[in-house]
């Protein structure tokens, strides 16, 4: 075993000497592998970052939740009929008849302008209930969230996100300040903890007020009925099956609105579980395409390795013949060139990995997009680059080991 290990170390030493002898050619050869490993590693890391962003987006939206929208699901086709109606009566029926419901957050949505201290900003307003906070995993950094008393009295209070707060008050605590929303005075009672941005959407650019206030002040003419909703969030117990809950909600709404068995349901019901599955499939396909494209450059790098190793065998034919004459076995010659190709690829792979890490760090730091390159990815990149060397260096190594010692010694 010690002799075997010593033999491999000797081969590594010979390989390093050969690479130093033809330094420029070695660098140019490693360039192909370096670019290939860089591209593949970055593609894998970007795919992992995209999956992480998807999970963060769903967690920001809420967990173990169903979303009900009064719009028919027509599979992306053009809708040629009116939207359905979703009302508070439907929401109460769901809470009463569907098992496992913990939270119910009916919502009205609108775009509003907020003015304070000479500053103004346009943001997304949400009118909801106290259940909005737990169902969407929202928490206040300072102050408090809206409560049942605010809903009953249609209080002119609002909870804002950090983006809105920064636009209006800079770094000052906005809680307790008076703002004007569409010329109506409101009091800020809470500042939400930041959720960040996902896929270009700023989760902190929001203002939340009691649903009764929203209906009374801003949504009087936008819906067909005084009890209508834009959408409904339903939060379930952890033990609840979202698949079964979705079926139960769909059946309940179909019965309430007399939807025929094969008719188009005027409601779309989606669960967070479905969001994760669908977006996970999309990011997986995205990652496969990226890796496939990046692998082309790695294939080109491998072909370059094979080409250079064939040239090296031709240039060192006399050396091969001399080693055989001194007692070297064919396996020794083969292993020598295999190790040389593997070392060439490992060095190129290591440099490519460092470049991928640097680009990933820059993207994470300056672009805000997570590009994780973990230990498993790093080891995989090094091992994969070594395998490239062994695969593409295999033919030149075998060819070198099959040379006739006499003919090799006669070579000029």
CSV table of C-alpha atoms in Angstrom, one decimal:
chain,number,residue,atom,x,y,z
A,1,UNK,CA,0.0,0.0,0.0
A,2,UNK,CA,2.8,2.4,0.9
A,3,UNK,CA,4.6,1.6,-2.3
A,4,UNK,CA,1.5,2.1,-4.3
A,5,UNK,CA,0.9,5.5,-2.6
A,6,UNK,CA,4.5,6.4,-3.3
A,7,UNK,CA,4.1,5.5,-6.9
A,8,UNK,CA,1.1,7.8,-7.3
A,9,UNK,CA,3.0,10.6,-5.5
A,10,UNK,CA,5.9,10.1,-8.0
A,11,UNK,CA,3.4,10.4,-10.9
A,12,UNK,CA,2.0,13.6,-9.4
A,13,UNK,CA,5.6,15.0,-9.1
A,14,UNK,CA,6.3,14.1,-12.7
A,15,UNK,CA,3.0,15.6,-13.8
A,16,UNK,CA,3.8,18.9,-12.0
A,17,UNK,CA,7.2,19.0,-13.6
A,18,UNK,CA,5.7,18.4,-17.1
A,19,UNK,CA,3.2,21.2,-16.5
A,20,UNK,CA,5.8,23.7,-15.4
A,21,UNK,CA,8.0,22.8,-18.4
A,22,UNK,CA,5.2,23.8,-20.8
A,23,UNK,CA,3.6,26.5,-18.5
A,24,UNK,CA,1.9,28.6,-21.1
A,25,UNK,CA,0.4,25.6,-22.9
A,26,UNK,CA,-0.7,24.2,-19.6
A,27,UNK,CA,-2.5,27.5,-18.6
A,28,UNK,CA,-4.2,27.7,-22.0
A,29,UNK,CA,-5.3,24.0,-21.7
A,30,UNK,CA,-6.6,24.6,-18.1
A,31,UNK,CA,-8.6,27.6,-19.4
A,32,UNK,CA,-11.2,25.4,-21.0
A,33,UNK,CA,-11.8,23.3,-17.8
A,34,UNK,CA,-11.7,26.4,-15.7
A,35,UNK,CA,-14.4,28.1,-17.7
A,36,UNK,CA,-16.5,24.9,-17.7
A,37,UNK,CA,-16.3,24.3,-14.0
A,38,UNK,CA,-17.0,28.0,-13.4
A,39,UNK,CA,-20.1,27.9,-15.5
A,40,UNK,CA,-21.4,24.6,-14.1
A,41,UNK,CA,-20.8,25.5,-10.5
A,42,UNK,CA,-22.4,28.9,-10.9
A,43,UNK,CA,-25.4,27.4,-12.7
A,44,UNK,CA,-25.9,24.9,-9.9
A,45,UNK,CA,-25.6,27.7,-7.3
A,46,UNK,CA,-28.0,30.0,-9.1
A,47,UNK,CA,-30.5,27.2,-9.3
A,48,UNK,CA,-30.2,26.6,-5.6
A,49,UNK,CA,-30.5,30.3,-4.9
A,50,UNK,CA,-33.7,30.4,-7.1
A,51,UNK,CA,-35.2,27.5,-5.1
A,52,UNK,CA,-34.3,29.3,-1.9
A,53,UNK,CA,-36.0,32.5,-3.1
A,54,UNK,CA,-39.1,30.5,-4.0
A,55,UNK,CA,-39.3,29.1,-0.5
A,56,UNK,CA,-38.8,32.6,1.0
A,57,UNK,CA,-41.5,34.0,-1.2
A,58,UNK,CA,-44.0,31.3,-0.1
A,59,UNK,CA,-43.0,31.8,3.5
A,60,UNK,CA,-43.5,35.5,3.1
A,61,UNK,CA,-46.9,34.9,1.7
A,62,UNK,CA,-47.9,32.5,4.4
A,63,UNK,CA,-47.6,28.8,5.2
A,64,UNK,CA,-50.2,26.0,5.3
A,65,UNK,CA,-52.7,28.3,3.6
A,66,UNK,CA,-55.3,28.4,0.8
A,67,UNK,CA,-55.9,31.4,-1.3
A,68,UNK,CA,-59.3,31.9,-2.8
A,69,UNK,CA,-59.8,34.4,-5.7
A,70,UNK,CA,-63.1,35.1,-7.4
A,71,UNK,CA,-61.7,34.5,-10.8
A,72,UNK,CA,-62.2,31.3,-12.8
A,73,UNK,CA,-59.1,29.2,-13.5
A,74,UNK,CA,-59.1,28.8,-17.3
A,75,UNK,CA,-55.6,27.5,-17.6
A,76,UNK,CA,-54.0,30.7,-19.0
A,77,UNK,CA,-56.6,31.1,-21.7
A,78,UNK,CA,-58.5,34.3,-22.3
A,79,UNK,CA,-61.5,34.8,-19.9
A,80,UNK,CA,-64.7,35.5,-21.8
A,81,UNK,CA,-67.1,35.7,-18.8
A,82,UNK,CA,-67.5,37.8,-15.7
A,83,UNK,CA,-65.6,37.1,-12.5
A,84,UNK,CA,-67.4,35.4,-9.6
A,85,UNK,CA,-68.4,37.0,-6.3
A,86,UNK,CA,-66.6,36.2,-3.1
A,87,UNK,CA,-68.3,37.6,0.0
A,88,UNK,CA,-67.9,37.7,3.8
A,89,UNK,CA,-70.8,35.3,4.0
A,90,UNK,CA,-68.7,32.8,2.0
A,91,UNK,CA,-65.8,33.4,4.4
A,92,UNK,CA,-67.9,32.7,7.5
A,93,UNK,CA,-69.3,29.5,5.8
A,94,UNK,CA,-65.8,28.3,5.2
A,95,UNK,CA,-64.8,28.8,8.8
A,96,UNK,CA,-67.9,27.1,10.1
A,97,UNK,CA,-68.0,24.1,7.7
A,98,UNK,CA,-64.4,23.3,6.7
A,99,UNK,CA,-62.4,21.4,9.4
A,100,UNK,CA,-59.0,22.6,10.5
A,101,UNK,CA,-59.5,26.3,9.8
A,102,UNK,CA,-57.4,28.4,12.2
A,103,UNK,CA,-57.4,31.8,10.6
A,104,UNK,CA,-59.5,33.7,8.1
A,105,UNK,CA,-58.2,36.8,6.4
A,106,UNK,CA,-60.7,38.3,4.0
A,107,UNK,CA,-59.1,41.1,1.9
A,108,UNK,CA,-59.8,44.2,-0.1
A,109,UNK,CA,-56.9,45.6,-2.1
A,110,UNK,CA,-56.3,49.0,-3.7
A,111,UNK,CA,-53.5,51.4,-4.6
A,112,UNK,CA,-53.2,54.4,-2.4
A,113,UNK,CA,-51.1,57.5,-2.0
A,114,UNK,CA,-49.7,58.3,1.5
A,115,UNK,CA,-48.5,61.8,2.3
A,116,UNK,CA,-46.6,62.8,5.5
A,117,UNK,CA,-44.2,65.7,6.4
A,118,UNK,CA,-44.0,66.9,2.8
A,119,UNK,CA,-43.1,63.4,1.5
A,120,UNK,CA,-45.4,61.1,-0.4
A,121,UNK,CA,-45.4,57.6,-1.8
A,122,UNK,CA,-47.8,55.3,-3.7
A,123,UNK,CA,-48.2,51.8,-2.2
A,124,UNK,CA,-50.4,48.7,-2.1
A,125,UNK,CA,-53.1,48.9,0.5
A,126,UNK,CA,-54.7,45.8,2.1
A,127,UNK,CA,-57.8,45.9,4.1
A,128,UNK,CA,-58.1,42.9,6.3
A,129,UNK,CA,-58.6,41.5,9.8
A,130,UNK,CA,-56.4,40.7,12.8
A,131,UNK,CA,-56.0,37.2,11.4
A,132,UNK,CA,-53.9,38.6,8.5
A,133,UNK,CA,-50.8,38.7,10.6
A,134,UNK,CA,-50.6,35.1,11.7
A,135,UNK,CA,-51.8,33.7,8.3
A,136,UNK,CA,-49.1,35.6,6.4
A,137,UNK,CA,-46.4,35.2,9.0
A,138,UNK,CA,-46.3,39.0,9.4
A,139,UNK,CA,-45.0,40.6,12.6
A,140,UNK,CA,-44.7,44.2,13.8
A,141,UNK,CA,-41.3,45.6,14.6
A,142,UNK,CA,-42.7,48.5,16.7
A,143,UNK,CA,-46.3,49.3,17.7
A,144,UNK,CA,-49.1,46.9,17.2
A,145,UNK,CA,-51.2,45.2,14.5
A,146,UNK,CA,-54.8,46.0,13.7
A,147,UNK,CA,-57.3,44.3,16.1
A,148,UNK,CA,-61.1,43.5,16.3
A,149,UNK,CA,-61.8,46.9,18.0
A,150,UNK,CA,-60.3,48.7,15.0
A,151,UNK,CA,-62.5,46.6,12.6
A,152,UNK,CA,-65.7,47.2,14.5
A,153,UNK,CA,-65.2,51.0,14.6
A,154,UNK,CA,-63.7,51.3,11.1
A,155,UNK,CA,-60.8,53.1,12.8
A,156,UNK,CA,-58.6,55.3,10.6
A,157,UNK,CA,-55.4,53.4,11.6
A,158,UNK,CA,-52.7,51.8,9.4
A,159,UNK,CA,-49.8,49.5,9.7
A,160,UNK,CA,-47.0,50.1,7.2
A,161,UNK,CA,-44.1,48.2,5.7
A,162,UNK,CA,-40.4,49.4,6.0
A,163,UNK,CA,-40.3,50.6,2.4
A,164,UNK,CA,-43.2,53.0,3.0
A,165,UNK,CA,-41.8,54.1,6.3
A,166,UNK,CA,-38.4,54.9,4.8
A,167,UNK,CA,-40.0,56.9,1.9
A,168,UNK,CA,-42.0,59.0,4.4
A,169,UNK,CA,-39.9,59.3,7.5
A,170,UNK,CA,-36.4,58.1,6.7
A,171,UNK,CA,-34.9,56.4,9.7
A,172,UNK,CA,-37.4,57.8,12.3
A,173,UNK,CA,-39.9,55.5,14.0
A,174,UNK,CA,-43.3,56.2,12.2
A,175,UNK,CA,-45.5,54.8,15.0
A,176,UNK,CA,-47.9,57.4,16.3
A,177,UNK,CA,-47.4,59.7,13.3
A,178,UNK,CA,-50.4,61.1,11.3
A,179,UNK,CA,-50.4,60.6,7.6
A,180,UNK,CA,-53.0,61.5,4.9
A,181,UNK,CA,-54.2,58.6,2.7
A,182,UNK,CA,-56.1,60.0,-0.4
A,183,UNK,CA,-56.5,63.2,1.7
A,184,UNK,CA,-58.0,61.3,4.7
A,185,UNK,CA,-56.0,61.5,8.0
A,186,UNK,CA,-54.8,58.2,9.4
A,187,UNK,CA,-52.7,57.3,12.4
A,188,UNK,CA,-49.8,54.8,12.0
A,189,UNK,CA,-50.1,52.2,14.8
A,190,UNK,CA,-47.4,49.7,13.7
A,191,UNK,CA,-44.3,49.1,11.6
A,192,UNK,CA,-44.0,45.7,10.0
A,193,UNK,CA,-40.8,43.6,10.2
A,194,UNK,CA,-39.0,43.5,6.9
A,195,UNK,CA,-39.6,40.6,4.6
A,196,UNK,CA,-37.4,41.7,1.8
A,197,UNK,CA,-37.9,41.3,-1.9
A,198,UNK,CA,-38.5,38.2,-4.0
A,199,UNK,CA,-38.5,38.0,-7.8
A,200,UNK,CA,-38.8,41.8,-8.2
A,201,UNK,CA,-41.7,42.2,-5.7
A,202,UNK,CA,-41.1,44.3,-2.6
A,203,UNK,CA,-42.9,42.6,0.3
A,204,UNK,CA,-42.3,45.7,2.4
A,205,UNK,CA,-44.1,48.1,0.1
A,206,UNK,CA,-47.5,47.8,1.7
A,207,UNK,CA,-50.0,49.4,4.1
A,208,UNK,CA,-52.5,47.4,6.0
A,209,UNK,CA,-55.7,48.8,7.5
A,210,UNK,CA,-59.0,47.4,8.9
A,211,UNK,CA,-61.2,45.9,6.2
A,212,UNK,CA,-64.1,47.9,7.4
A,213,UNK,CA,-62.1,51.1,6.9
A,214,UNK,CA,-61.0,50.1,3.5
A,215,UNK,CA,-64.5,49.3,2.4
A,216,UNK,CA,-65.9,52.5,3.8
A,217,UNK,CA,-63.2,54.9,2.6
A,218,UNK,CA,-61.6,53.4,-0.6
A,219,UNK,CA,-63.6,50.5,-2.1
A,220,UNK,CA,-67.1,51.7,-2.1
A,221,UNK,CA,-67.4,51.7,-5.9
A,222,UNK,CA,-64.9,49.0,-7.0
A,223,UNK,CA,-67.0,46.0,-6.1
A,224,UNK,CA,-70.5,45.0,-7.1
A,225,UNK,CA,-71.8,44.4,-3.5
A,226,UNK,CA,-71.2,45.8,-0.1
A,227,UNK,CA,-70.1,42.4,1.2
A,228,UNK,CA,-67.7,41.5,-1.6
A,229,UNK,CA,-64.1,40.6,-1.3
A,230,UNK,CA,-61.1,40.7,-3.6
A,231,UNK,CA,-59.6,37.5,-2.2
A,232,UNK,CA,-59.5,35.4,0.9
A,233,UNK,CA,-56.6,33.8,2.8
A,234,UNK,CA,-57.5,30.7,4.9
A,235,UNK,CA,-54.9,29.4,7.3
A,236,UNK,CA,-55.1,25.7,8.5
A,237,UNK,CA,-53.8,23.7,11.3
A,238,UNK,CA,-50.4,22.0,10.7
A,239,UNK,CA,-52.1,18.6,10.8
A,240,UNK,CA,-54.6,19.5,8.0
A,241,UNK,CA,-54.2,18.2,4.5
A,242,UNK,CA,-54.2,21.1,2.1
A,243,UNK,CA,-55.3,18.8,-0.8
A,244,UNK,CA,-58.4,17.7,1.1
A,245,UNK,CA,-59.1,21.2,2.3
A,246,UNK,CA,-58.9,22.6,-1.2
A,247,UNK,CA,-61.4,19.9,-2.4
A,248,UNK,CA,-63.8,20.7,0.5
A,249,UNK,CA,-63.6,24.5,-0.1
A,250,UNK,CA,-64.2,24.0,-3.9
A,251,UNK,CA,-67.2,21.8,-3.2
A,252,UNK,CA,-68.7,24.2,-0.6
A,253,UNK,CA,-68.4,27.2,-2.9
A,254,UNK,CA,-69.8,25.2,-5.9
A,255,UNK,CA,-72.9,24.3,-3.8
A,256,UNK,CA,-73.4,27.8,-2.6
A,257,UNK,CA,-73.3,29.2,-6.1
A,258,UNK,CA,-75.1,26.3,-7.8
A,259,UNK,CA,-72.2,25.4,-10.1
A,260,UNK,CA,-73.0,22.5,-12.3
A,261,UNK,CA,-70.9,19.3,-12.1
A,262,UNK,CA,-69.0,20.0,-15.3
A,263,UNK,CA,-69.4,23.8,-15.3
A,264,UNK,CA,-66.6,26.3,-14.9
A,265,UNK,CA,-66.1,27.1,-11.2
A,266,UNK,CA,-66.1,30.9,-10.8
A,267,UNK,CA,-63.4,30.6,-8.1
A,268,UNK,CA,-59.8,29.7,-8.1
A,269,UNK,CA,-58.4,28.0,-5.0
A,270,UNK,CA,-54.7,27.6,-4.7
A,271,UNK,CA,-52.6,26.3,-1.7
A,272,UNK,CA,-49.0,27.2,-0.7
A,273,UNK,CA,-48.2,23.5,-1.2
A,274,UNK,CA,-49.1,23.9,-4.9
A,275,UNK,CA,-47.1,27.1,-5.2
A,276,UNK,CA,-44.0,25.3,-3.9
A,277,UNK,CA,-44.5,22.3,-6.2
A,278,UNK,CA,-45.1,24.5,-9.3
A,279,UNK,CA,-42.3,26.9,-8.8
A,280,UNK,CA,-40.0,24.1,-7.7
A,281,UNK,CA,-40.6,22.4,-11.1
A,282,UNK,CA,-40.0,25.6,-12.9
A,283,UNK,CA,-36.7,26.3,-11.1
A,284,UNK,CA,-35.6,22.7,-11.6
A,285,UNK,CA,-36.1,23.0,-15.3
A,286,UNK,CA,-34.3,26.3,-15.3
A,287,UNK,CA,-31.4,24.8,-13.4
A,288,UNK,CA,-31.2,21.8,-15.8
A,289,UNK,CA,-31.1,24.1,-18.8
A,290,UNK,CA,-28.4,26.2,-17.2
A,291,UNK,CA,-26.3,23.2,-16.3
A,292,UNK,CA,-26.7,21.7,-19.8
A,293,UNK,CA,-25.6,24.9,-21.5
A,294,UNK,CA,-22.7,25.3,-19.1
A,295,UNK,CA,-21.7,21.6,-19.6
A,296,UNK,CA,-20.9,22.3,-23.3
A,297,UNK,CA,-18.0,24.5,-22.3
A,298,UNK,CA,-16.8,21.7,-20.0
A,299,UNK,CA,-17.0,19.3,-22.8
A,300,UNK,CA,-15.0,21.6,-25.0
A,301,UNK,CA,-12.4,21.9,-22.2
A,302,UNK,CA,-12.2,18.1,-22.0
A,303,UNK,CA,-11.6,17.8,-25.7
A,304,UNK,CA,-8.8,20.3,-25.3
A,305,UNK,CA,-7.3,18.2,-22.6
A,306,UNK,CA,-7.3,15.1,-24.9
A,307,UNK,CA,-5.8,17.1,-27.7
A,308,UNK,CA,-2.9,18.5,-25.6
A,309,UNK,CA,-2.3,15.1,-24.0
A,310,UNK,CA,-2.0,13.5,-27.5
A,311,UNK,CA,0.6,16.2,-28.4
A,312,UNK,CA,2.4,15.5,-25.1
A,313,UNK,CA,2.6,11.8,-25.8
A,314,UNK,CA,4.0,12.5,-29.3
A,315,UNK,CA,6.6,14.9,-27.9
A,316,UNK,CA,7.7,12.5,-25.1
A,317,UNK,CA,7.8,9.3,-27.1
A,318,UNK,CA,11.5,8.9,-26.5
A,319,UNK,CA,11.1,9.5,-22.8
A,320,UNK,CA,8.4,6.8,-22.7
A,321,UNK,CA,10.7,4.3,-24.5
A,322,UNK,CA,13.5,5.1,-22.1
A,323,UNK,CA,11.3,4.5,-19.0
A,324,UNK,CA,10.1,1.2,-20.5
A,325,UNK,CA,13.7,0.1,-21.2
A,326,UNK,CA,14.6,0.8,-17.5
A,327,UNK,CA,11.8,-1.5,-16.3
A,328,UNK,CA,8.6,0.7,-16.2
A,329,UNK,CA,5.4,-1.3,-16.8
A,330,UNK,CA,2.7,-0.3,-19.3
A,331,UNK,CA,0.5,0.4,-16.3
A,332,UNK,CA,3.1,2.9,-14.9
A,333,UNK,CA,3.2,4.8,-18.2
A,334,UNK,CA,-0.6,4.8,-18.4
A,335,UNK,CA,-1.0,6.0,-14.8
A,336,UNK,CA,1.6,8.7,-15.4
A,337,UNK,CA,-0.4,10.4,-18.2
A,338,UNK,CA,-3.7,9.8,-16.4
A,339,UNK,CA,-2.4,11.6,-13.3
A,340,UNK,CA,-1.0,14.4,-15.5
A,341,UNK,CA,-4.4,14.9,-17.1
A,342,UNK,CA,-6.2,14.7,-13.8
A,343,UNK,CA,-3.8,17.2,-12.1
A,344,UNK,CA,-4.3,19.6,-15.1
A,345,UNK,CA,-8.1,19.4,-14.7
A,346,UNK,CA,-8.1,19.7,-10.8
A,347,UNK,CA,-6.0,22.9,-11.0
A,348,UNK,CA,-8.3,24.3,-13.6
A,349,UNK,CA,-11.3,23.2,-11.7
A,350,UNK,CA,-10.0,24.8,-8.5
A,351,UNK,CA,-9.4,28.1,-10.2
A,352,UNK,CA,-12.9,27.9,-11.8
A,353,UNK,CA,-14.4,27.2,-8.4
A,354,UNK,CA,-12.7,30.2,-6.9
A,355,UNK,CA,-14.0,32.4,-9.7
A,356,UNK,CA,-17.6,31.0,-9.3
A,357,UNK,CA,-17.4,31.7,-5.6
A,358,UNK,CA,-16.2,35.3,-6.2
A,359,UNK,CA,-19.1,36.0,-8.7
A,360,UNK,CA,-21.6,34.3,-6.3
A,361,UNK,CA,-20.4,36.5,-3.4
A,362,UNK,CA,-20.7,39.6,-5.5
A,363,UNK,CA,-24.2,38.6,-6.6
A,364,UNK,CA,-25.3,37.9,-3.0
A,365,UNK,CA,-23.7,41.1,-1.6
A,366,UNK,CA,-24.5,43.6,-4.3
A,367,UNK,CA,-27.5,42.2,-6.2
A,368,UNK,CA,-29.3,40.7,-3.2
A,369,UNK,CA,-29.7,37.3,-5.0
A,370,UNK,CA,-28.5,34.4,-2.9
A,371,UNK,CA,-26.0,32.2,-4.7
A,372,UNK,CA,-24.9,29.5,-2.3
A,373,UNK,CA,-21.8,27.5,-3.1
A,374,UNK,CA,-21.6,25.0,-0.2
A,375,UNK,CA,-19.0,22.4,0.6
A,376,UNK,CA,-20.8,19.6,-1.3
A,377,UNK,CA,-20.9,21.8,-4.5
A,378,UNK,CA,-17.2,22.7,-4.1
A,379,UNK,CA,-16.1,19.0,-3.6
A,380,UNK,CA,-18.4,18.0,-6.4
A,381,UNK,CA,-16.7,20.5,-8.7
A,382,UNK,CA,-13.2,19.3,-7.9
A,383,UNK,CA,-14.1,15.6,-8.2
A,384,UNK,CA,-16.0,16.3,-11.5
A,385,UNK,CA,-13.0,18.1,-12.9
A,386,UNK,CA,-10.7,15.2,-12.0
A,387,UNK,CA,-13.1,12.8,-13.7
A,388,UNK,CA,-13.0,15.0,-16.8
A,389,UNK,CA,-9.2,14.6,-16.8
A,390,UNK,CA,-9.4,10.8,-16.3
A,391,UNK,CA,-12.1,10.4,-19.0
A,392,UNK,CA,-10.5,12.6,-21.7
A,393,UNK,CA,-7.0,11.7,-20.7
A,394,UNK,CA,-7.7,8.0,-20.9
A,395,UNK,CA,-7.2,7.5,-24.6
A,396,UNK,CA,-3.8,9.4,-24.8
A,397,UNK,CA,-2.7,7.5,-21.6
A,398,UNK,CA,-3.6,4.1,-23.1
A,399,UNK,CA,-1.9,5.0,-26.4
A,400,UNK,CA,1.2,6.0,-24.6
A,401,UNK,CA,1.3,2.7,-22.7
A,402,UNK,CA,1.0,0.6,-25.9
A,403,UNK,CA,4.0,2.1,-27.6
A,404,UNK,CA,6.8,-0.3,-28.5
A,405,UNK,CA,9.9,0.4,-26.4
A,406,UNK,CA,12.3,-0.1,-29.4
A,407,UNK,CA,10.2,2.1,-31.7
A,408,UNK,CA,9.9,4.7,-29.0
A,409,UNK,CA,13.7,4.8,-28.4
A,410,UNK,CA,14.2,5.3,-32.2
A,411,UNK,CA,11.9,8.3,-32.2
A,412,UNK,CA,13.4,11.7,-32.7
